[in-house]
CSV table of N, CA and C in Angstrom, one decimal:
chain,number,residue,atom,x,y,z
A,19,MET,N,0.8,-1.2,0.0
A,19,MET,CA,0.0,0.0,0.0
A,19,MET,C,0.9,1.2,0.0
A,20,SER,N,0.5,2.2,-0.8
A,20,SER,CA,1.3,3.5,-0.8
A,20,SER,C,0.5,4.6,-0.1
A,21,CYS,N,1.3,5.6,0.3
A,21,CYS,CA,0.8,6.8,1.0
A,21,CYS,C,-0.2,7.5,0.1
A,22,PRO,N,-1.4,7.9,0.5
A,22,PRO,CA,-2.3,8.6,-0.4
A,22,PRO,C,-1.9,10.0,-0.6
A,23,ILE,N,-0.9,10.5,0.1
A,23,ILE,CA,-0.5,11.9,-0.1
A,23,ILE,C,0.7,12.0,-1.0
A,24,CYS,N,1.7,11.1,-0.8
A,24,CYS,CA,3.0,11.3,-1.6
A,24,CYS,C,3.3,10.0,-2.4
A,25,ASP,N,2.6,8.9,-2.2
A,25,ASP,CA,2.8,7.7,-2.9
A,25,ASP,C,4.0,6.9,-2.5
A,26,ARG,N,4.6,7.2,-1.4
A,26,ARG,CA,5.7,6.4,-0.8
A,26,ARG,C,5.2,5.2,-0.1
A,27,LYS,N,6.0,4.3,0.3
A,27,LYS,CA,5.6,3.1,1.0
A,27,LYS,C,5.1,3.5,2.4
A,28,THR,N,4.0,2.9,2.9
A,28,THR,CA,3.5,3.3,4.2
A,28,THR,C,4.3,2.8,5.3
A,29,ASP,N,4.2,3.5,6.5
A,29,ASP,CA,4.9,3.1,7.7
A,29,ASP,C,3.8,2.6,8.6
A,30,ALA,N,4.0,1.5,9.3
A,30,ALA,CA,2.9,0.9,10.1
A,30,ALA,C,2.5,1.9,11.2
A,31,THR,N,3.4,2.7,11.7
A,31,THR,CA,3.1,3.7,12.8
A,31,THR,C,2.1,4.7,12.3
A,32,TYR,N,2.2,5.1,11.0
A,32,TYR,CA,1.3,6.2,10.5
A,32,TYR,C,0.3,5.7,9.5
A,33,ARG,N,0.1,4.4,9.4
A,33,ARG,CA,-0.7,3.8,8.4
A,33,ARG,C,-2.0,4.5,8.3
A,34,PRO,N,-2.5,4.9,7.1
A,34,PRO,CA,-2.1,4.5,5.8
A,34,PRO,C,-1.1,5.5,5.2
A,35,PHE,N,-0.5,6.3,6.0
A,35,PHE,CA,0.5,7.3,5.6
A,35,PHE,C,1.9,6.8,5.8
A,36,CYS,N,2.9,7.5,5.2
A,36,CYS,CA,4.3,7.1,5.3
A,36,CYS,C,4.9,7.9,6.5
A,37,SER,N,4.4,9.0,6.9
A,37,SER,CA,5.0,9.8,8.0
A,37,SER,C,4.0,10.7,8.7
A,38,LYS,N,4.4,11.3,9.8
A,38,LYS,CA,3.5,12.2,10.5
A,38,LYS,C,3.2,13.4,9.6
A,39,ARG,N,4.2,13.8,8.8
A,39,ARG,CA,4.0,15.0,7.9
A,39,ARG,C,2.8,14.7,7.0
A,40,CYS,N,2.8,13.6,6.3
A,40,CYS,CA,1.7,13.3,5.4
A,40,CYS,C,0.4,13.1,6.1
A,41,ALA,N,0.4,12.5,7.3
A,41,ALA,CA,-0.8,12.4,8.1
A,41,ALA,C,-1.3,13.8,8.5
A,42,ASP,N,-0.4,14.7,8.8
A,42,ASP,CA,-0.8,16.1,9.1
A,42,ASP,C,-1.4,16.9,7.9
A,43,VAL,N,-0.8,16.6,6.7
A,43,VAL,CA,-1.2,17.2,5.5
A,43,VAL,C,-2.7,16.7,5.2
A,44,ASP,N,-2.9,15.5,5.4
A,44,ASP,CA,-4.3,14.9,5.2
A,44,ASP,C,-5.3,15.6,6.2
A,45,LEU,N,-4.9,15.7,7.4
A,45,LEU,CA,-5.7,16.3,8.4
A,45,LEU,C,-6.0,17.7,8.1
A,46,ALA,N,-5.1,18.5,7.6
A,46,ALA,CA,-5.3,19.9,7.2
A,46,ALA,C,-6.3,19.9,6.1
A,47,LYS,N,-6.2,19.0,5.1
A,47,LYS,CA,-7.2,19.0,4.0
A,47,LYS,C,-8.6,18.8,4.6
A,48,TRP,N,-8.8,17.9,5.5
A,48,TRP,CA,-10.1,17.7,6.2
A,48,TRP,C,-10.5,19.0,6.9
A,49,LEU,N,-9.7,19.6,7.6
A,49,LEU,CA,-10.0,20.8,8.4
A,49,LEU,C,-10.3,22.0,7.6
A,50,ASN,N,-9.7,22.1,6.4
A,50,ASN,CA,-9.9,23.2,5.6
A,50,ASN,C,-10.9,23.0,4.5
A,51,GLY,N,-11.6,21.9,4.6
A,51,GLY,CA,-12.7,21.6,3.6
A,51,GLY,C,-12.2,21.1,2.3
A,52,GLY,N,-11.0,20.6,2.2
A,52,GLY,CA,-10.5,20.1,0.9
A,52,GLY,C,-11.1,18.8,0.5
A,53,TYR,N,-11.7,18.1,1.4
A,53,TYR,CA,-12.4,16.9,1.1
A,53,TYR,C,-13.9,17.0,1.1
A,54,ALA,N,-14.4,18.2,1.1
A,54,ALA,CA,-15.9,18.5,1.2
A,54,ALA,C,-16.6,17.9,-0.1
A,55,LEU,N,-17.8,17.4,0.1
A,55,LEU,CA,-18.6,16.9,-1.0
A,55,LEU,C,-19.5,18.0,-1.4
A,56,ALA,N,-19.7,18.2,-2.7
A,56,ALA,CA,-20.7,19.2,-3.2
A,56,ALA,C,-22.1,18.8,-2.8
A,57,SER,N,-22.9,19.7,-2.5
A,57,SER,CA,-24.3,19.5,-2.2
A,57,SER,C,-25.2,19.8,-3.4
A,58,THR,N,-26.2,19.0,-3.5
A,58,THR,CA,-27.2,19.3,-4.6
A,58,THR,C,-28.5,19.8,-4.0
A,59,ASP,N,-28.5,20.1,-2.7
A,59,ASP,CA,-29.7,20.6,-2.0
A,59,ASP,C,-29.8,22.1,-2.3
A,60,PRO,N,-30.9,22.6,-2.9
A,60,PRO,CA,-31.0,24.0,-3.2
A,60,PRO,C,-31.0,24.9,-2.0
A,61,ASP,N,-31.4,24.4,-0.9
A,61,ASP,CA,-31.4,25.2,0.4
A,61,ASP,C,-30.0,25.6,0.7
A,62,ASP,N,-29.0,24.7,0.5
A,62,ASP,CA,-27.6,25.0,0.8
A,62,ASP,C,-27.1,26.2,0.0
A,63,ALA,N,-27.5,26.2,-1.3
A,63,ALA,CA,-27.1,27.4,-2.1
A,63,ALA,C,-27.7,28.7,-1.6
A,64,ASP,N,-29.0,28.6,-1.2
A,64,ASP,CA,-29.6,29.8,-0.6
A,64,ASP,C,-28.9,30.3,0.7
A,65,GLU,N,-28.5,29.3,1.5
A,65,GLU,CA,-27.8,29.6,2.8
A,65,GLU,C,-26.5,30.2,2.5
A,66,LEU,N,-25.8,29.7,1.5
A,66,LEU,CA,-24.5,30.2,1.1
A,66,LEU,C,-24.6,31.7,0.6
A,67,VAL,N,-25.6,32.0,-0.2
A,67,VAL,CA,-25.8,33.4,-0.7
A,67,VAL,C,-26.1,34.3,0.5
A,68,GLU,N,-26.9,33.9,1.4
A,68,GLU,CA,-27.2,34.7,2.6
A,68,GLU,C,-26.0,34.9,3.5
A,69,ALA,N,-25.2,33.9,3.7
A,69,ALA,CA,-24.0,34.0,4.5
A,69,ALA,C,-23.0,35.0,3.8
A,70,MET,N,-22.9,34.9,2.5
A,70,MET,CA,-21.9,35.8,1.8
A,70,MET,C,-22.4,37.2,1.9
A,71,GLU,N,-23.7,37.4,1.8
A,71,GLU,CA,-24.3,38.8,1.9
A,71,GLU,C,-24.1,39.4,3.3
A,72,GLN,N,-24.3,38.5,4.3
A,72,GLN,CA,-24.1,39.0,5.7
A,72,GLN,C,-22.6,39.3,5.9
A,73,ALA,N,-21.7,38.5,5.3
A,73,ALA,CA,-20.3,38.8,5.5
A,73,ALA,C,-19.9,40.1,4.8
A,74,LEU,N,-20.5,40.4,3.7
A,74,LEU,CA,-20.2,41.6,3.0
A,74,LEU,C,-20.8,42.8,3.8
A,75,ASP,N,-22.0,42.7,4.3
A,75,ASP,CA,-22.6,43.7,5.1
A,75,ASP,C,-21.8,44.0,6.4
A,76,ALA,N,-21.2,43.0,6.9
A,76,ALA,CA,-20.4,43.2,8.2
A,76,ALA,C,-19.1,43.9,8.0
A,77,GLN,N,-18.6,43.9,6.8
A,77,GLN,CA,-17.3,44.6,6.5
A,77,GLN,C,-17.6,46.1,6.4
A,78,GLU,N,-16.7,46.8,6.9
A,78,GLU,CA,-16.8,48.3,6.8
A,78,GLU,C,-15.8,48.7,5.8
A,79,ILE,N,-16.2,49.1,4.6
A,79,ILE,CA,-15.3,49.4,3.5
A,79,ILE,C,-15.4,51.0,3.4
A,80,GLU,N,-14.2,51.6,3.4
A,80,GLU,CA,-14.1,53.0,3.2
A,80,GLU,C,-14.5,53.3,1.7
A,81,PRO,N,-15.1,54.5,1.5
A,81,PRO,CA,-15.5,54.8,0.1
A,81,PRO,C,-14.3,54.9,-0.9
A,82,ASN,N,-13.2,55.2,-0.4
A,82,ASN,CA,-12.0,55.3,-1.3
A,82,ASN,C,-11.2,54.0,-1.3
A,83,GLU,N,-11.6,53.1,-0.5
A,83,GLU,CA,-10.8,51.8,-0.5
A,83,GLU,C,-11.2,50.9,-1.7
A,84,LYS,N,-10.2,50.3,-2.3
A,84,LYS,CA,-10.5,49.5,-3.5
A,84,LYS,C,-10.6,48.0,-3.0
A,85,LEU,N,-11.5,47.3,-3.6
A,85,LEU,CA,-11.6,45.8,-3.3
A,85,LEU,C,-10.6,45.1,-4.2
A,86,HIS,N,-9.9,44.1,-3.7
A,86,HIS,CA,-8.9,43.4,-4.4
A,86,HIS,C,-9.5,42.1,-4.9
């Protein structure tokens, strides 16, 4: 079996990974939403739009400040 992150041979201590580093990389992907599944629920899309609008409303942008 090879490491799902770097394809090296796995280490029994970190199985299915080859090292702590690769295990941590995988954990970071989970925590940052890198393995998220797309939703087909239309309510999720509506909630996303509402959350984005609220985030924009919460920001205080100066009139002369440019958005990047």
